[in-house]
mmCIF file of C-alpha atoms and ligand atoms in Angstrom:
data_model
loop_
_atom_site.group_PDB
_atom_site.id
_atom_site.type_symbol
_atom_site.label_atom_id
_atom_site.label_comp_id
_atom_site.label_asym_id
_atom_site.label_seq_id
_atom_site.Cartn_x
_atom_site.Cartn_y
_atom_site.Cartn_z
ATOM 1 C CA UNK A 1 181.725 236.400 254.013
ATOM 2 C CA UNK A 2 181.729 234.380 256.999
ATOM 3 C CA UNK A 3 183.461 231.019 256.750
ATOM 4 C CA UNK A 4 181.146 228.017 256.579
ATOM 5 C CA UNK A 5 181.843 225.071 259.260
ATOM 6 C CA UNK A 6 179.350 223.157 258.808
ATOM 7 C CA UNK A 7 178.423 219.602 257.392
ATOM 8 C CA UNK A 8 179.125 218.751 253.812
ATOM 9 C CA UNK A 9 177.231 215.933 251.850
ATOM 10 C CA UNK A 10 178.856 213.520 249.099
ATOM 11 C CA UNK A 11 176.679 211.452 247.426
ATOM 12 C CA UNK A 12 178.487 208.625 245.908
ATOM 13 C CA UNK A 13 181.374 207.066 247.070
ATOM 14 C CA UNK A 14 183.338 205.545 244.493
ATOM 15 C CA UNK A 15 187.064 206.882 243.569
ATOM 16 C CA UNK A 16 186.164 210.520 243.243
ATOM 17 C CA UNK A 17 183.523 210.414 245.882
ATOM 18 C CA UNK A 18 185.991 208.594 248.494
ATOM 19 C CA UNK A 19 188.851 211.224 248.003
ATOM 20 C CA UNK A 20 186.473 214.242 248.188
ATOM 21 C CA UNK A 21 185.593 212.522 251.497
ATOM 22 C CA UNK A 22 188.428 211.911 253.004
ATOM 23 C CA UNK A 23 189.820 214.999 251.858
ATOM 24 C CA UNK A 24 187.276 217.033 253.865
ATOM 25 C CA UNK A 25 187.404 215.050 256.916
ATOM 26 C CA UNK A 26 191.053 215.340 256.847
ATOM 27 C CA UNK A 27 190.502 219.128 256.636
ATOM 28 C CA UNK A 28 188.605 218.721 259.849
ATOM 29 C CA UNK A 29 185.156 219.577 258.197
ATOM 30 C CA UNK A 30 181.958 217.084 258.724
ATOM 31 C CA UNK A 31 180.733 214.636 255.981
ATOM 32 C CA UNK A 32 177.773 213.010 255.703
ATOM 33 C CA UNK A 33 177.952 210.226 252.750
ATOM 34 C CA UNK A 34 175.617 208.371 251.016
ATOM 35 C CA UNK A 35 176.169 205.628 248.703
ATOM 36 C CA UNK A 36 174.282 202.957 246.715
ATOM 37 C CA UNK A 37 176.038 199.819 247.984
ATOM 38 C CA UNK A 38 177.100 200.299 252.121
ATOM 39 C CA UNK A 39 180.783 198.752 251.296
ATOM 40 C CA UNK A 40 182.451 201.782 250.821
ATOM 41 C CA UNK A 41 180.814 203.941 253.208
ATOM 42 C CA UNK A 42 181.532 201.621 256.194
ATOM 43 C CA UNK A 43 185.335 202.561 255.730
ATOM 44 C CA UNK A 44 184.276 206.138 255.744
ATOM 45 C CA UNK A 45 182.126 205.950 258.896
ATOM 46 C CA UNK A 46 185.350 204.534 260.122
ATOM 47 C CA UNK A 47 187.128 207.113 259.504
ATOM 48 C CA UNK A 48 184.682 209.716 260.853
ATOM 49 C CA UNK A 49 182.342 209.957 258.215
ATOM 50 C CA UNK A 50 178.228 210.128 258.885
ATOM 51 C CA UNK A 51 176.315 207.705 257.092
ATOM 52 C CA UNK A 52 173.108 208.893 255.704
ATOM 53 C CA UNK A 53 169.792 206.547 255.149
ATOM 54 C CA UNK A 54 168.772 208.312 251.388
ATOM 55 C CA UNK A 55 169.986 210.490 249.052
ATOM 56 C CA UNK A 56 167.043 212.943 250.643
ATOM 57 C CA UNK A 57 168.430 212.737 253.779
ATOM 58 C CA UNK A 58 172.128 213.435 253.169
ATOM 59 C CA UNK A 59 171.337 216.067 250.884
ATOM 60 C CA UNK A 60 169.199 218.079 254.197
ATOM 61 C CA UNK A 61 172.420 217.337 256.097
ATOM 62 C CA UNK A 62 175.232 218.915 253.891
ATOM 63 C CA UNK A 63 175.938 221.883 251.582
ATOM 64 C CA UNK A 64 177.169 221.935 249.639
ATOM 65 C CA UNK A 65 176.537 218.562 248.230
ATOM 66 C CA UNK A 66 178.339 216.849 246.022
ATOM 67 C CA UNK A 67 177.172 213.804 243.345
ATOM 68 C CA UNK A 68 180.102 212.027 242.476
ATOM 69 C CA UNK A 69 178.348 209.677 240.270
ATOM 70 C CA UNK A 70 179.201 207.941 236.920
ATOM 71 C CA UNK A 71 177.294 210.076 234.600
ATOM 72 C CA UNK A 72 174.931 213.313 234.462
ATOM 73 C CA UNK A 73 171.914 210.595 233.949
ATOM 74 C CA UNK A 74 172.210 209.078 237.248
ATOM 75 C CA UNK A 75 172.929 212.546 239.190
ATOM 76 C CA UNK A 76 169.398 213.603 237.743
ATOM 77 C CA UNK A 77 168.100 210.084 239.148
ATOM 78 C CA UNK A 78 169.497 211.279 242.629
ATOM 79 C CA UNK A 79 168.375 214.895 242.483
ATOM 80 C CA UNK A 80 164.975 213.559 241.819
ATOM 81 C CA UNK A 81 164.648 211.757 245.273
ATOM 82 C CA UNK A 82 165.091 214.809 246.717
ATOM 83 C CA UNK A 83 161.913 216.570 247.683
ATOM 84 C CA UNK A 84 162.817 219.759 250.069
ATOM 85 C CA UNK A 85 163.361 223.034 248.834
ATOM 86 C CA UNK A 86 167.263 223.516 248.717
ATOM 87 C CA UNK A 87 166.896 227.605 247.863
ATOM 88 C CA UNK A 88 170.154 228.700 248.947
ATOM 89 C CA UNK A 89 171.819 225.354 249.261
ATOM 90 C CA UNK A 90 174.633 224.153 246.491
ATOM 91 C CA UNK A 91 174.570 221.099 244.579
ATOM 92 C CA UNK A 92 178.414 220.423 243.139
ATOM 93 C CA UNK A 93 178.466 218.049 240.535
ATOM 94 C CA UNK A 94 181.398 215.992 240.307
ATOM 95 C CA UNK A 95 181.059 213.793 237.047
ATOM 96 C CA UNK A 96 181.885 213.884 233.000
ATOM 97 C CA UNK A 97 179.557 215.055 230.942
ATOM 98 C CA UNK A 98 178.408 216.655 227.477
ATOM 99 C CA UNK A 99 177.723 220.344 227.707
ATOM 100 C CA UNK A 100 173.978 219.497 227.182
ATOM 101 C CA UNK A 101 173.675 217.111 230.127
ATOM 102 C CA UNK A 102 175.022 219.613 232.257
ATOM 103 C CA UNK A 103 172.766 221.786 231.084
ATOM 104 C CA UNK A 104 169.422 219.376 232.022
ATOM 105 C CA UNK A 105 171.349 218.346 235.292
ATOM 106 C CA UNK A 106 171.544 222.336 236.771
ATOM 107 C CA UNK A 107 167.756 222.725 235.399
ATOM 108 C CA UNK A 108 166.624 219.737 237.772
ATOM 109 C CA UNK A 109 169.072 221.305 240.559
ATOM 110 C CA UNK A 110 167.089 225.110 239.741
ATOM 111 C CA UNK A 111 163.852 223.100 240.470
ATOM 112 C CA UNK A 112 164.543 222.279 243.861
ATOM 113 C CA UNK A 113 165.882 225.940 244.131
ATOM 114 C CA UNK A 114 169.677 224.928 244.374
ATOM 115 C CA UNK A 115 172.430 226.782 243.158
ATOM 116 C CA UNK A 116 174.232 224.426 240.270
ATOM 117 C CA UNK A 117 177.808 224.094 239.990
ATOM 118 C CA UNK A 118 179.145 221.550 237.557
ATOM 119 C CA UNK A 119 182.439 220.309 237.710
ATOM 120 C CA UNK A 120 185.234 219.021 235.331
ATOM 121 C CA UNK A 121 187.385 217.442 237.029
ATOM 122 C CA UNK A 122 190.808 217.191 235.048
ATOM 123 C CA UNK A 123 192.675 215.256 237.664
ATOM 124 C CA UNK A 124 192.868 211.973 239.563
ATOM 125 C CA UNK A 125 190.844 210.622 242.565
ATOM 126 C CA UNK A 126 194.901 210.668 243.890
ATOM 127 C CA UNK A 127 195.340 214.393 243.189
ATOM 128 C CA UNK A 128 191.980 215.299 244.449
ATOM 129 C CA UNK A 129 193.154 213.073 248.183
ATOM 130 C CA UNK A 130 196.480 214.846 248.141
ATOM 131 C CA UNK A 131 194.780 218.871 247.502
ATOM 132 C CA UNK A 132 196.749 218.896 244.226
ATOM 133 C CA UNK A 133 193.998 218.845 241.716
ATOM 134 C CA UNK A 134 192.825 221.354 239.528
ATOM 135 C CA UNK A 135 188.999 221.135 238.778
ATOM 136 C CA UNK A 136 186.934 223.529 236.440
ATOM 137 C CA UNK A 137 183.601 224.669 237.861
ATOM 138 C CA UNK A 138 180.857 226.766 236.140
ATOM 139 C CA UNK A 139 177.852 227.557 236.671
ATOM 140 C CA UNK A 140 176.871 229.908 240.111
ATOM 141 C CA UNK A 141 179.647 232.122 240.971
ATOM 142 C CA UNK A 142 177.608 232.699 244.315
ATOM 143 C CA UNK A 143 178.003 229.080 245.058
ATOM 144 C CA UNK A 144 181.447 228.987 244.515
ATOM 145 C CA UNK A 145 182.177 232.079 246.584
ATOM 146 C CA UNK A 146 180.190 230.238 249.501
ATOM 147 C CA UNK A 147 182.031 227.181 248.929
ATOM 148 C CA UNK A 148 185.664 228.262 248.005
ATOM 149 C CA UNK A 149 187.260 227.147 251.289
ATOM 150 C CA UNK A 150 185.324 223.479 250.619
ATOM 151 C CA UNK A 151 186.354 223.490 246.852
ATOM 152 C CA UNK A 152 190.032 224.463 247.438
ATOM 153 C CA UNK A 153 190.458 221.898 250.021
ATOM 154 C CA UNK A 154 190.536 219.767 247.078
ATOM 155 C CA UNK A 155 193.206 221.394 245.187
ATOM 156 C CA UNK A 156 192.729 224.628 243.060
ATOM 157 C CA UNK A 157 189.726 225.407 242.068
ATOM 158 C CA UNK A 158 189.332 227.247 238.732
ATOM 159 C CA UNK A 159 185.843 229.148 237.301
ATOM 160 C CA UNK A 160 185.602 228.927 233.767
ATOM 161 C CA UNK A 161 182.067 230.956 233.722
ATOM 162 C CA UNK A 162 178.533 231.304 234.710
ATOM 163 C CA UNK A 163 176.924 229.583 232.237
ATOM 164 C CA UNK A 164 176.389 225.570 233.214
ATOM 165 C CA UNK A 165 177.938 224.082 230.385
ATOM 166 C CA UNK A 166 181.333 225.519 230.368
ATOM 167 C CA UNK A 167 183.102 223.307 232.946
ATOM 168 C CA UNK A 168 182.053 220.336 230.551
ATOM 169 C CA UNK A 169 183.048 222.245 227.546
ATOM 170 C CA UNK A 170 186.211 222.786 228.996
ATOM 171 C CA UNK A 171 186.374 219.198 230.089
ATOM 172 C CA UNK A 172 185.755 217.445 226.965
ATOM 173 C CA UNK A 173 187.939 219.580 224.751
ATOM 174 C CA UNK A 174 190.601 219.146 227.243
ATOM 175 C CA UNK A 175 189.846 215.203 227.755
ATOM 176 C CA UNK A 176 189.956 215.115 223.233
ATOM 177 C CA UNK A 177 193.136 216.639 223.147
ATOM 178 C CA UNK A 178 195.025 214.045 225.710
ATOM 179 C CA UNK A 179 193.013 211.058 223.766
ATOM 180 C CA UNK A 180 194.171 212.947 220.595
ATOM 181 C CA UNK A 181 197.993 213.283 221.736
ATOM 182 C CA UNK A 182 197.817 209.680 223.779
ATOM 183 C CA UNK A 183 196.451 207.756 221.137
ATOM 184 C CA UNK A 184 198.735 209.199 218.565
ATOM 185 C CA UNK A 185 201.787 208.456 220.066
ATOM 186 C CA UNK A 186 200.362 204.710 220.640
ATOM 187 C CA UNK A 187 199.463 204.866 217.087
ATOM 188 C CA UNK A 188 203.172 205.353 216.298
ATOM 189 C CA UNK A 189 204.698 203.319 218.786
ATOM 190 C CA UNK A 190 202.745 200.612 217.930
ATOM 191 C CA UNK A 191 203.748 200.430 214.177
ATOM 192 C CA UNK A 192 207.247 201.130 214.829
ATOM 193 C CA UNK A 193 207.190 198.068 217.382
ATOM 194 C CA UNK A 194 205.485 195.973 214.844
ATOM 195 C CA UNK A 195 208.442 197.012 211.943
ATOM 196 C CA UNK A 196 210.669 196.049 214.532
ATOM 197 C CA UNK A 197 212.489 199.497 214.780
ATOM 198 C CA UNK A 198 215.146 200.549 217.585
ATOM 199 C CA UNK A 199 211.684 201.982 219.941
ATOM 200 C CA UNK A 200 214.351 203.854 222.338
ATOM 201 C CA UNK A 201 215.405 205.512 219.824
ATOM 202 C CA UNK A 202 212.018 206.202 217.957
ATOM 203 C CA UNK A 203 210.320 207.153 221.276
ATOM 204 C CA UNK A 204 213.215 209.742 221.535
ATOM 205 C CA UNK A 205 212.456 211.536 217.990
ATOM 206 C CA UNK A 206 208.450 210.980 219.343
ATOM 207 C CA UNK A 207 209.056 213.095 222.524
ATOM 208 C CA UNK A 208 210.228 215.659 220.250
ATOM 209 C CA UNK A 209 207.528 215.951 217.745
ATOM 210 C CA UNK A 210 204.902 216.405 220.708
ATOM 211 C CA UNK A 211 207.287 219.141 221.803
ATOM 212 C CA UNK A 212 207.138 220.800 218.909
ATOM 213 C CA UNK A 213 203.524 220.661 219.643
ATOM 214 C CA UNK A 214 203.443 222.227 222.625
ATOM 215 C CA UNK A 215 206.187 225.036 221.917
ATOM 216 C CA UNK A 216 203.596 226.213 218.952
ATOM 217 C CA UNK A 217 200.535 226.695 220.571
ATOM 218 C CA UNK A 218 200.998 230.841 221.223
ATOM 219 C CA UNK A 219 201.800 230.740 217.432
ATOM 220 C CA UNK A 220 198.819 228.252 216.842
ATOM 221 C CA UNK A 221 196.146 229.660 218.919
ATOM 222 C CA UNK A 222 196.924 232.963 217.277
ATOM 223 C CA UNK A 223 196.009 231.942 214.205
ATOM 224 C CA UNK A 224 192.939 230.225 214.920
ATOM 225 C CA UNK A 225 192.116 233.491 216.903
ATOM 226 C CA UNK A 226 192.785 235.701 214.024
ATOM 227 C CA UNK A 227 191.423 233.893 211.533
ATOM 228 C CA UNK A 228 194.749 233.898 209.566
ATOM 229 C CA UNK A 229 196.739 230.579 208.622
ATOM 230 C CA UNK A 230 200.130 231.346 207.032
ATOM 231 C CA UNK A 231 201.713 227.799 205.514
ATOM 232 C CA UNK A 232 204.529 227.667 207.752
ATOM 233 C CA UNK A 233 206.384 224.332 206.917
ATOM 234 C CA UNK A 234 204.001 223.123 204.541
ATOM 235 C CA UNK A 235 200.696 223.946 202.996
ATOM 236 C CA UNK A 236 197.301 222.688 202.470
ATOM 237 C CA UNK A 237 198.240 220.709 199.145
ATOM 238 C CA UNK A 238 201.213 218.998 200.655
ATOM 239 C CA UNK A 239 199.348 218.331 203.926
ATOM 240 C CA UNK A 240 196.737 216.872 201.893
ATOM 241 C CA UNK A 241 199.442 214.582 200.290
ATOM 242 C CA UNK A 242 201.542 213.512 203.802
ATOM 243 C CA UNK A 243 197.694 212.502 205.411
ATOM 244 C CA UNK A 244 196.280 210.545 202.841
ATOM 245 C CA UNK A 245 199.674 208.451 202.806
ATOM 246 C CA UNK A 246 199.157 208.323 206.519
ATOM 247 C CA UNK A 247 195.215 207.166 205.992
ATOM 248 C CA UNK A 248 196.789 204.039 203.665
ATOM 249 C CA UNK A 249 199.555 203.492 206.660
ATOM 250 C CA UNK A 250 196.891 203.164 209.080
ATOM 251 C CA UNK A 251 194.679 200.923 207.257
ATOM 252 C CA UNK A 252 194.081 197.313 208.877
ATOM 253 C CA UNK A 253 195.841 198.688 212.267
ATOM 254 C CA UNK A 254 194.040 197.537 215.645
ATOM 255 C CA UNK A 255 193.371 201.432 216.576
ATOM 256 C CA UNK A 256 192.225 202.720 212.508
ATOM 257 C CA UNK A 257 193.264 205.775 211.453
ATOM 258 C CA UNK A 258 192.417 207.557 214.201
ATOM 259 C CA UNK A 259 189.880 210.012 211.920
ATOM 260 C CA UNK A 260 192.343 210.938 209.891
ATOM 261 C CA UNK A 261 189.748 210.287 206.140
ATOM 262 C CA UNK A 262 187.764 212.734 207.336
ATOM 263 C CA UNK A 263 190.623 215.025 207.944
ATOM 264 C CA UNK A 264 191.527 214.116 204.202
ATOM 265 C CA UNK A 265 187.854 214.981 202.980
ATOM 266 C CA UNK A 266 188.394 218.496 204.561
ATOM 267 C CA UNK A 267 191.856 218.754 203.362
ATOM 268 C CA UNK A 268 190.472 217.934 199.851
ATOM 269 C CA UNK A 269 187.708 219.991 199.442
ATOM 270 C CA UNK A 270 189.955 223.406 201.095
ATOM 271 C CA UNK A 271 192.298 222.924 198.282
ATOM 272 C CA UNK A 272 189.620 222.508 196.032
ATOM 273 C CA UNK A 273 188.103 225.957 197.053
ATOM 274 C CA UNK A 274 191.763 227.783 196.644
ATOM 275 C CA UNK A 275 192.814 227.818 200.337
ATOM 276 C CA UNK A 276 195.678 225.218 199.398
ATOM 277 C CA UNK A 277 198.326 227.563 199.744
ATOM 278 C CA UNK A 278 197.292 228.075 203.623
ATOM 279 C CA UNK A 279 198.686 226.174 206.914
ATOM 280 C CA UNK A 280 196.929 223.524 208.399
ATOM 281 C CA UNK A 281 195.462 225.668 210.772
ATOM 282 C CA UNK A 282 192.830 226.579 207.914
ATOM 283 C CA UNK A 283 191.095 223.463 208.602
ATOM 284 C CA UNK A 284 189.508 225.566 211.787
ATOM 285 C CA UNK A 285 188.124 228.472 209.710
ATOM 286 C CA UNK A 286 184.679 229.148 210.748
HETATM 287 N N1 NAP B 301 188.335 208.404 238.908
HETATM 288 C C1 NAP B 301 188.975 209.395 238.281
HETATM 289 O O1 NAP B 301 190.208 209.538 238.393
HETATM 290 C C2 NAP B 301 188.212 210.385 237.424
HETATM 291 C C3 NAP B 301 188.924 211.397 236.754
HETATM 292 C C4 NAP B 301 188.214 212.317 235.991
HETATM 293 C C5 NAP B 301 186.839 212.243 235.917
HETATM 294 N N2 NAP B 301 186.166 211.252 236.590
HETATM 295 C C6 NAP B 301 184.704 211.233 236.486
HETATM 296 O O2 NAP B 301 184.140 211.330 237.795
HETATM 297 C C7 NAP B 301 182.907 210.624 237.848
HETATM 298 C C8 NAP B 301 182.947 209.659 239.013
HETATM 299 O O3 NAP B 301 184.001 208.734 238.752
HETATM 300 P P1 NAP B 301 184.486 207.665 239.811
HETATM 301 O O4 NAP B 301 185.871 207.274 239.351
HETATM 302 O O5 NAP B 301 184.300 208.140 241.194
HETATM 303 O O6 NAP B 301 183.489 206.467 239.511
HETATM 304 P P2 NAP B 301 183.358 205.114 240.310
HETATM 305 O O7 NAP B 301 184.579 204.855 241.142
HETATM 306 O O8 NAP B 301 182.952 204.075 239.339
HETATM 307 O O9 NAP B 301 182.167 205.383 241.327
HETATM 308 C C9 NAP B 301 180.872 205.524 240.853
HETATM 309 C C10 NAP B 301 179.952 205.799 242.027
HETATM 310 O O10 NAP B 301 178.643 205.969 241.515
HETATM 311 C C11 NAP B 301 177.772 205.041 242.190
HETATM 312 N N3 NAP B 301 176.730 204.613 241.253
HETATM 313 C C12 NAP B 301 176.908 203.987 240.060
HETATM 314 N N4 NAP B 301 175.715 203.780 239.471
HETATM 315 C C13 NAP B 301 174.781 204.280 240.327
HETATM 316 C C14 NAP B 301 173.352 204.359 240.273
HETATM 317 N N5 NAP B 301 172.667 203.906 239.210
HETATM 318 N N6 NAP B 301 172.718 204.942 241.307
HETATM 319 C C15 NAP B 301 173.404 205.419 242.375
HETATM 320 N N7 NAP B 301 174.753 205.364 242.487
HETATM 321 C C16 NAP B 301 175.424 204.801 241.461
HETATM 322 C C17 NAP B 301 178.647 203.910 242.630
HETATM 323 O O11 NAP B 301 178.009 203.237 243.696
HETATM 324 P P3 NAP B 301 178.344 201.709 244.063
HETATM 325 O O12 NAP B 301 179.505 201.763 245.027
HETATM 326 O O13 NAP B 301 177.099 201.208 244.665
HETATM 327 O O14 NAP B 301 178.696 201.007 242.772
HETATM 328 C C18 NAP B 301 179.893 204.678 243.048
HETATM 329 O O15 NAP B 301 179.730 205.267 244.316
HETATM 330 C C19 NAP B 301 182.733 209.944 236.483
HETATM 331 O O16 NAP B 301 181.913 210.735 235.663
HETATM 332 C C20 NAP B 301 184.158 209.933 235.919
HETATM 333 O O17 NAP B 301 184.167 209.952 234.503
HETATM 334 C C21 NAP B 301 186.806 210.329 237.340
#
């Protein structure tokens, strides 16, 4: 396929719009911005950007087109000022989302006959400027293919499937397990600040127990793959025990206990039902 050279649009210019932008232009390819305020798009004209008058009219200019915009509610209020027929054009949407919204957002973009690929961007407006992100895209493989020299000017630029939810599938699981991990650690750094406790030496033992985290997931996504949960170092029952310990630790703390009475609940009512001599990884059982 022959490689495209021609304008690109980004519609919003905040932190991920602005390093998408100067990205491309630093690539050598043509950008046509638009953005709701003219601050930031002066400094892009500056630096070789074209400033479009309306959404509309930056969205004729480029493809693809990007919306790097806060949410999936505001890139459907764009895509509805835009009245041309895009049929063969591809609309790249560059925001966080639920897999739902993404699914409304590409069914405005199939209106105006545009191909829909939604984005999740697990990386930093910095990554994205230096080419070293990685960002998730789903939806039309035929837009990607178009696009791929575009997308992986931006760093590497992985398909998770056709459908136009998975990016933000992908994205939100991935996003719940580093506010999961993050806020668990804080959790624990927190008290032991609070008892007063050597935290060198408690962030130490910390880093460890996440790496013992990370060095099981083969074992651990094989058995929520296979449906079977062995007890490994403890069981159900004595899980049940160590968390609702942990729910009374937690109790009164500025960040709560992090969901962990619900986890207690299920806990509770697997043991209840005879699965308390499985491993913790029964609490995924479909
Ligand atoms: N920044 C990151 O590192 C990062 C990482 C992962 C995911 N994300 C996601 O990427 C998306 C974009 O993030 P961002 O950091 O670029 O956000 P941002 O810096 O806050 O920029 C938001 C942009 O949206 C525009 N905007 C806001 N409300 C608007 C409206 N009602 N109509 C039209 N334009 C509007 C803003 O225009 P004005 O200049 O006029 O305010 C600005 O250009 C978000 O969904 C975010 O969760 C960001």
């Amino acid at each position: 396929m022959a490689e495209r050279t021609g304008p690109v649009a980004v519609i919003g210019t905040g932190s991920i719009g602005r390093a998408v932008t100067r990205r491309l232009l630093d690539a050598g390819r043509p950008v046509v911005v638009w953005n709701r305020s003219p601050d930031p798009v002066a400094e892009l004209v500056r630096r070789g950007a074209r400033s479009a008058g309306s959404v509309a009219e930056a969205v004729a200019a480029g493809d693809p087109a990007f919306f790097a915009l806060p949410d999936p509610t505001v890139v459907r209020d764009c895509l509805r000022r835009v009245r041309e027929d895009l049929a063969g054009r591809t609309v790249v949407v560059l925001c966080t989302g639920t897999p739902s919204e993404a699914r409304l957002t590409a069914e405005h973009a199939a209106a105006l006959g545009a191909r829909c690929l939604q984005a999740g961007i697990q990386a930093s407006a910095a990554q994205i400027f230096a080419g070293a992100a990685t960002l998730l895209y789903s939806g039309s493989a035929a837009g990607l293919g178009e696009h791929r020299t575009v997308l992986e000017a931006l760093g590497r630029a992985r398909f998770v499937g056709e459908t136009a939810e998975a990016a933000a599938l992908w994205d939100l699981a991935l996003f719940g397990l580093w506010y999961d991990a993050q806020l668990g650690l804080l959790r624990a750094l927190a008290a032991a600040r609070d008892a007063g406790v050597d935290l060198d030496a408690f962030a130490e033992t910390a880093q460890a127990q996440l790496g013992h985290v990370v060095s099981g997931v083969p074992a651990t996504l094989r058995e929520v793959r296979t449906g079977e949960h062995p007890p490994g170092p403890a069981d159900l029952g004595q899980h049940l025990e160590v968390v609702r310990r942990l729910v009374a630790f937690r109790t009164g703390t500025v960040l709560g206990d992090g969901g962990l009475a619900d986890v207690a609940a299920l806990l509770a009512d697997l043991v209840q039902r005879g699965h308390g001599s499985e491993g913790i990884t029964a609490t995924t059982a479909r």
